[in-house]
Tab-separated table of C-alpha atoms in Angstrom:
chain	number	residue	atom	x	y	z
A	301	MET	CA	15.216	-24.587	-12.329
A	302	SER	CA	17.955	-23.179	-10.085
A	303	LYS	CA	17.235	-21.367	-6.829
A	304	LYS	CA	18.603	-18.177	-8.389
A	305	GLU	CA	16.131	-18.403	-11.293
A	306	GLU	CA	13.228	-19.117	-8.936
A	307	ILE	CA	14.041	-16.044	-6.827
A	308	LYS	CA	14.245	-13.932	-10.005
A	309	LYS	CA	10.791	-15.183	-11.051
A	310	LEU	CA	9.426	-14.375	-7.597
A	311	ALA	CA	10.937	-10.873	-7.759
A	312	LYS	CA	9.346	-10.233	-11.148
A	313	TYR	CA	5.978	-11.508	-9.925
A	314	LEU	CA	6.036	-9.281	-6.833
A	315	ILE	CA	7.127	-6.187	-8.764
A	316	THR	CA	4.454	-6.632	-11.438
A	317	ASN	CA	1.889	-7.117	-8.657
A	318	SER	CA	3.104	-4.121	-6.670
A	319	SER	CA	0.530	-2.723	-4.207
A	320	GLY	CA	-1.268	-6.079	-4.176
A	321	GLU	CA	-1.872	-8.347	-1.192
A	322	ILE	CA	0.227	-11.484	-0.808
A	323	THR	CA	0.214	-14.553	1.405
A	324	TYR	CA	3.210	-16.849	1.660
A	325	SER	CA	1.035	-19.949	1.247
A	326	LYS	CA	-0.443	-18.687	-2.030
A	327	LEU	CA	3.006	-17.784	-3.368
A	328	ALA	CA	4.292	-21.228	-2.368
A	329	ARG	CA	1.508	-22.807	-4.467
A	330	ILE	CA	2.144	-20.505	-7.439
A	331	PHE	CA	5.860	-21.308	-7.481
A	332	ASN	CA	5.453	-24.939	-6.428
A	333	ILE	CA	7.578	-24.497	-3.298
A	334	LYS	CA	7.048	-27.082	-0.541
A	335	HIS	CA	7.809	-24.904	2.472
A	336	VAL	CA	6.115	-21.570	3.145
A	337	SER	CA	9.184	-20.523	5.154
A	338	THR	CA	11.238	-20.707	1.938
A	339	ILE	CA	9.025	-18.057	0.321
A	340	SER	CA	9.245	-15.889	3.443
A	341	ASN	CA	13.047	-16.153	3.387
A	342	TRP	CA	13.243	-15.313	-0.318
A	343	ILE	CA	11.095	-12.224	0.180
A	344	SER	CA	13.429	-11.189	3.004
A	345	TYR	CA	16.365	-11.554	0.569
A	346	LEU	CA	14.577	-9.258	-1.905
A	347	GLU	CA	13.904	-6.721	0.856
A	348	ASN	CA	17.541	-6.804	1.952
A	349	ALA	CA	18.561	-6.255	-1.677
A	350	PHE	CA	16.328	-3.127	-1.699
A	351	LEU	CA	14.020	-4.402	-4.441
A	352	ILE	CA	10.756	-4.486	-2.483
A	353	PHE	CA	9.269	-3.784	0.932
A	354	ARG	CA	6.286	-5.208	2.787
A	355	LEU	CA	3.403	-3.400	4.461
A	356	GLU	CA	1.378	-5.008	7.257
A	357	ARG	CA	-2.393	-4.812	7.596
A	358	PHE	CA	-3.372	-2.762	10.635
A	359	ASP	CA	-5.148	-4.520	13.463
A	360	PHE	CA	-5.467	-3.650	17.143
A	361	LYS	CA	-4.587	-7.298	17.869
A	362	LEU	CA	-0.908	-7.941	17.136
A	363	LYS	CA	-1.486	-11.629	16.396
A	364	GLN	CA	-4.034	-10.777	13.682
A	365	GLN	CA	-1.679	-8.173	12.280
A	366	PHE	CA	1.082	-10.764	12.090
A	367	ILE	CA	-0.937	-13.456	10.284
A	368	ALA	CA	-2.902	-11.173	7.920
A	369	PRO	CA	-1.841	-10.852	4.252
A	370	LYS	CA	0.873	-8.292	3.508
A	371	LYS	CA	1.072	-5.770	0.693
A	372	VAL	CA	4.244	-5.491	-1.365
A	373	TYR	CA	5.685	-2.399	-3.033
A	374	CYS	CA	8.619	-1.910	-5.369
A	375	ILE	CA	11.499	0.225	-4.110
A	376	ASP	CA	12.015	1.801	-7.553
A	377	SER	CA	9.199	3.030	-9.806
A	378	GLY	CA	11.601	2.993	-12.768
A	379	LEU	CA	12.182	-0.720	-12.188
A	380	MET	CA	8.420	-1.310	-12.290
A	381	ASN	CA	8.317	0.281	-15.733
A	382	TYR	CA	11.351	-1.709	-16.902
A	383	ILE	CA	9.862	-5.035	-15.812
A	384	GLY	CA	6.685	-4.405	-17.761
A	385	PHE	CA	4.535	-1.945	-15.841
A	386	LYS	CA	3.253	0.662	-18.303
A	387	PHE	CA	2.336	3.915	-16.556
A	388	SER	CA	-0.476	4.633	-19.017
A	389	GLU	CA	-2.098	1.275	-18.171
A	390	ASN	CA	-1.469	1.230	-14.412
A	391	LYS	CA	-1.574	4.871	-13.317
A	392	GLY	CA	-3.302	4.105	-10.021
A	393	LYS	CA	-0.791	1.438	-8.982
A	394	VAL	CA	2.191	3.564	-10.002
A	395	ILE	CA	1.149	6.586	-7.944
A	396	GLU	CA	0.186	4.342	-5.002
A	397	ASN	CA	3.690	2.881	-5.158
A	398	GLU	CA	5.129	6.422	-5.212
A	399	VAL	CA	3.147	7.352	-2.093
A	400	ALA	CA	4.281	4.134	-0.362
A	401	LEU	CA	7.910	5.014	-1.132
A	402	GLU	CA	7.545	8.524	0.275
A	403	LEU	CA	5.915	7.167	3.437
A	404	GLN	CA	8.833	4.731	3.844
A	405	ARG	CA	11.244	7.680	3.603
A	406	ARG	CA	9.321	9.547	6.289
A	407	LYS	CA	9.248	6.419	8.442
A	408	ALA	CA	13.052	6.096	8.152
A	409	LYS	CA	13.467	9.635	9.495
A	410	GLU	CA	11.181	9.237	12.508
A	411	ASN	CA	11.042	6.283	14.904
A	412	SER	CA	7.468	6.941	16.041
A	413	PHE	CA	6.124	7.027	12.450
A	414	GLU	CA	4.390	3.779	11.432
A	415	VAL	CA	2.679	2.842	8.161
A	416	TYR	CA	0.070	0.132	7.551
A	417	TYR	CA	-2.892	-0.577	5.299
A	418	TRP	CA	-6.431	-1.380	6.455
A	419	LYS	CA	-9.035	-3.853	5.256
A	420	ASP	CA	-12.242	-5.138	6.810
A	421	TYR	CA	-14.226	-8.368	6.381
A	422	GLN	CA	-16.358	-6.704	3.679
A	423	GLN	CA	-13.200	-6.059	1.634
A	424	ASN	CA	-13.307	-2.285	2.174
A	425	GLU	CA	-9.691	-1.168	1.921
A	426	VAL	CA	-7.699	1.957	2.785
A	427	ASP	CA	-4.284	2.202	1.171
A	428	PHE	CA	-2.375	3.704	4.104
A	429	VAL	CA	-2.890	4.062	7.842
A	430	ILE	CA	-0.439	6.468	9.485
A	431	LYS	CA	0.222	5.873	13.161
A	432	ARG	CA	2.382	8.063	15.361
A	433	ASP	CA	3.016	7.624	19.087
A	434	LYS	CA	0.241	5.022	19.536
A	435	LYS	CA	-2.322	7.240	17.805
A	436	ILE	CA	-3.832	6.840	14.331
A	437	GLU	CA	-2.899	10.162	12.750
A	438	SER	CA	-4.337	9.916	9.235
A	439	LEU	CA	-6.012	7.612	6.727
A	440	ILE	CA	-4.938	7.892	3.098
A	441	GLN	CA	-6.456	6.668	-0.153
A	442	VAL	CA	-4.569	7.022	-3.439
A	443	SER	CA	-6.603	7.474	-6.598
A	444	TYR	CA	-5.739	8.584	-10.121
A	445	ILE	CA	-8.413	11.250	-10.481
A	446	ASN	CA	-8.447	14.659	-12.144
A	447	SER	CA	-12.014	15.762	-11.395
A	448	LYS	CA	-14.940	15.319	-9.002
A	449	GLU	CA	-16.702	13.037	-11.502
A	450	GLU	CA	-13.874	10.503	-11.237
A	451	ILE	CA	-14.187	10.009	-7.462
A	452	LYS	CA	-14.853	6.329	-6.737
A	453	GLU	CA	-17.631	5.653	-4.225
A	454	ARG	CA	-15.950	2.498	-2.868
A	455	GLU	CA	-12.836	4.477	-1.885
A	456	ILE	CA	-14.884	7.059	0.010
A	457	THR	CA	-16.939	4.298	1.672
A	458	ALA	CA	-13.746	2.572	2.844
A	459	LEU	CA	-12.363	5.838	4.252
A	460	LEU	CA	-15.564	6.517	6.184
A	461	LYS	CA	-15.748	2.963	7.581
A	462	SER	CA	-12.091	2.976	8.639
A	463	SER	CA	-12.581	6.424	10.185
A	464	LYS	CA	-15.250	5.024	12.521
A	465	GLU	CA	-13.365	1.840	13.360
A	466	LEU	CA	-9.980	3.504	13.944
A	467	ARG	CA	-11.387	6.730	15.443
A	468	CYS	CA	-9.536	8.995	13.051
A	469	ASN	CA	-11.047	11.965	11.208
A	470	ASN	CA	-7.986	13.132	9.264
A	471	LEU	CA	-9.084	11.664	5.925
A	472	ILE	CA	-7.033	12.219	2.777
A	473	VAL	CA	-7.302	11.201	-0.869
A	474	ILE	CA	-4.082	11.713	-2.821
A	475	THR	CA	-5.012	12.415	-6.441
A	476	TRP	CA	-3.191	12.998	-9.702
A	477	ASP	CA	-4.346	16.584	-10.191
A	478	TYR	CA	-7.531	17.308	-8.246
A	479	GLU	CA	-7.717	19.464	-5.141
A	480	THR	CA	-10.657	20.256	-2.901
A	481	GLU	CA	-12.163	19.613	0.514
A	482	GLU	CA	-15.597	18.023	0.794
A	483	LYS	CA	-17.931	16.566	3.386
A	484	PHE	CA	-19.207	13.000	3.024
A	485	ASP	CA	-21.662	11.752	5.674
A	486	GLY	CA	-20.515	14.559	7.962
A	487	GLU	CA	-16.803	13.741	7.615
A	488	ASN	CA	-14.369	16.140	5.973
A	489	ILE	CA	-12.161	14.604	3.265
A	490	LYS	CA	-9.187	16.438	1.753
A	491	PHE	CA	-8.256	15.758	-1.877
A	492	ILE	CA	-4.588	16.627	-2.468
A	493	PRO	CA	-2.605	16.329	-5.735
A	494	LEU	CA	0.369	13.976	-5.505
A	495	TRP	CA	2.941	16.695	-6.337
A	496	LYS	CA	1.628	18.926	-3.545
A	497	TRP	CA	1.549	16.127	-0.976
A	498	LEU	CA	5.157	15.177	-1.813
A	499	LEU	CA	6.231	18.741	-0.957
A	500	GLU	CA	4.658	18.659	2.527
């Protein structure tokens, strides 16, 4: 298989696994590539071609941040659908990708605006950590929910745990079409519909 075909296969894999964690060593095994640096270089090519972008896991220690798995997002939601992502089957991933794109746009407009994701050793995960001027400004979960009954306990648990660890109490859940403000274990969490958040 030619290098061009291998890079195309990698691109398709990353796009269909958008919003998922990746490690270069795992990708090297999947694609039977000897050198991890080759995978890293190919992903850089795809970023430079504006197909994908990477998100680092937040850690107060820069070394840990550097070696931790990355998350990958597709630069074009339409391309996700074209490659095989069906919105009806992957609503959560599609709107998470949309939020990631909007955060990248905001980051491009402001030098002090940084975006990460967060995950602890118990696998609690928060989709986006927003940092501005050395301060954690907000923690964001993205969830395809339309009512209170659809709120997932694990997503709230992760927000509350990250809130304590990162000392941030601006907690947000971006939803499909559910809006409210509620207290969980003494912490206020805002639920904002995607369309409304995009207009902020």
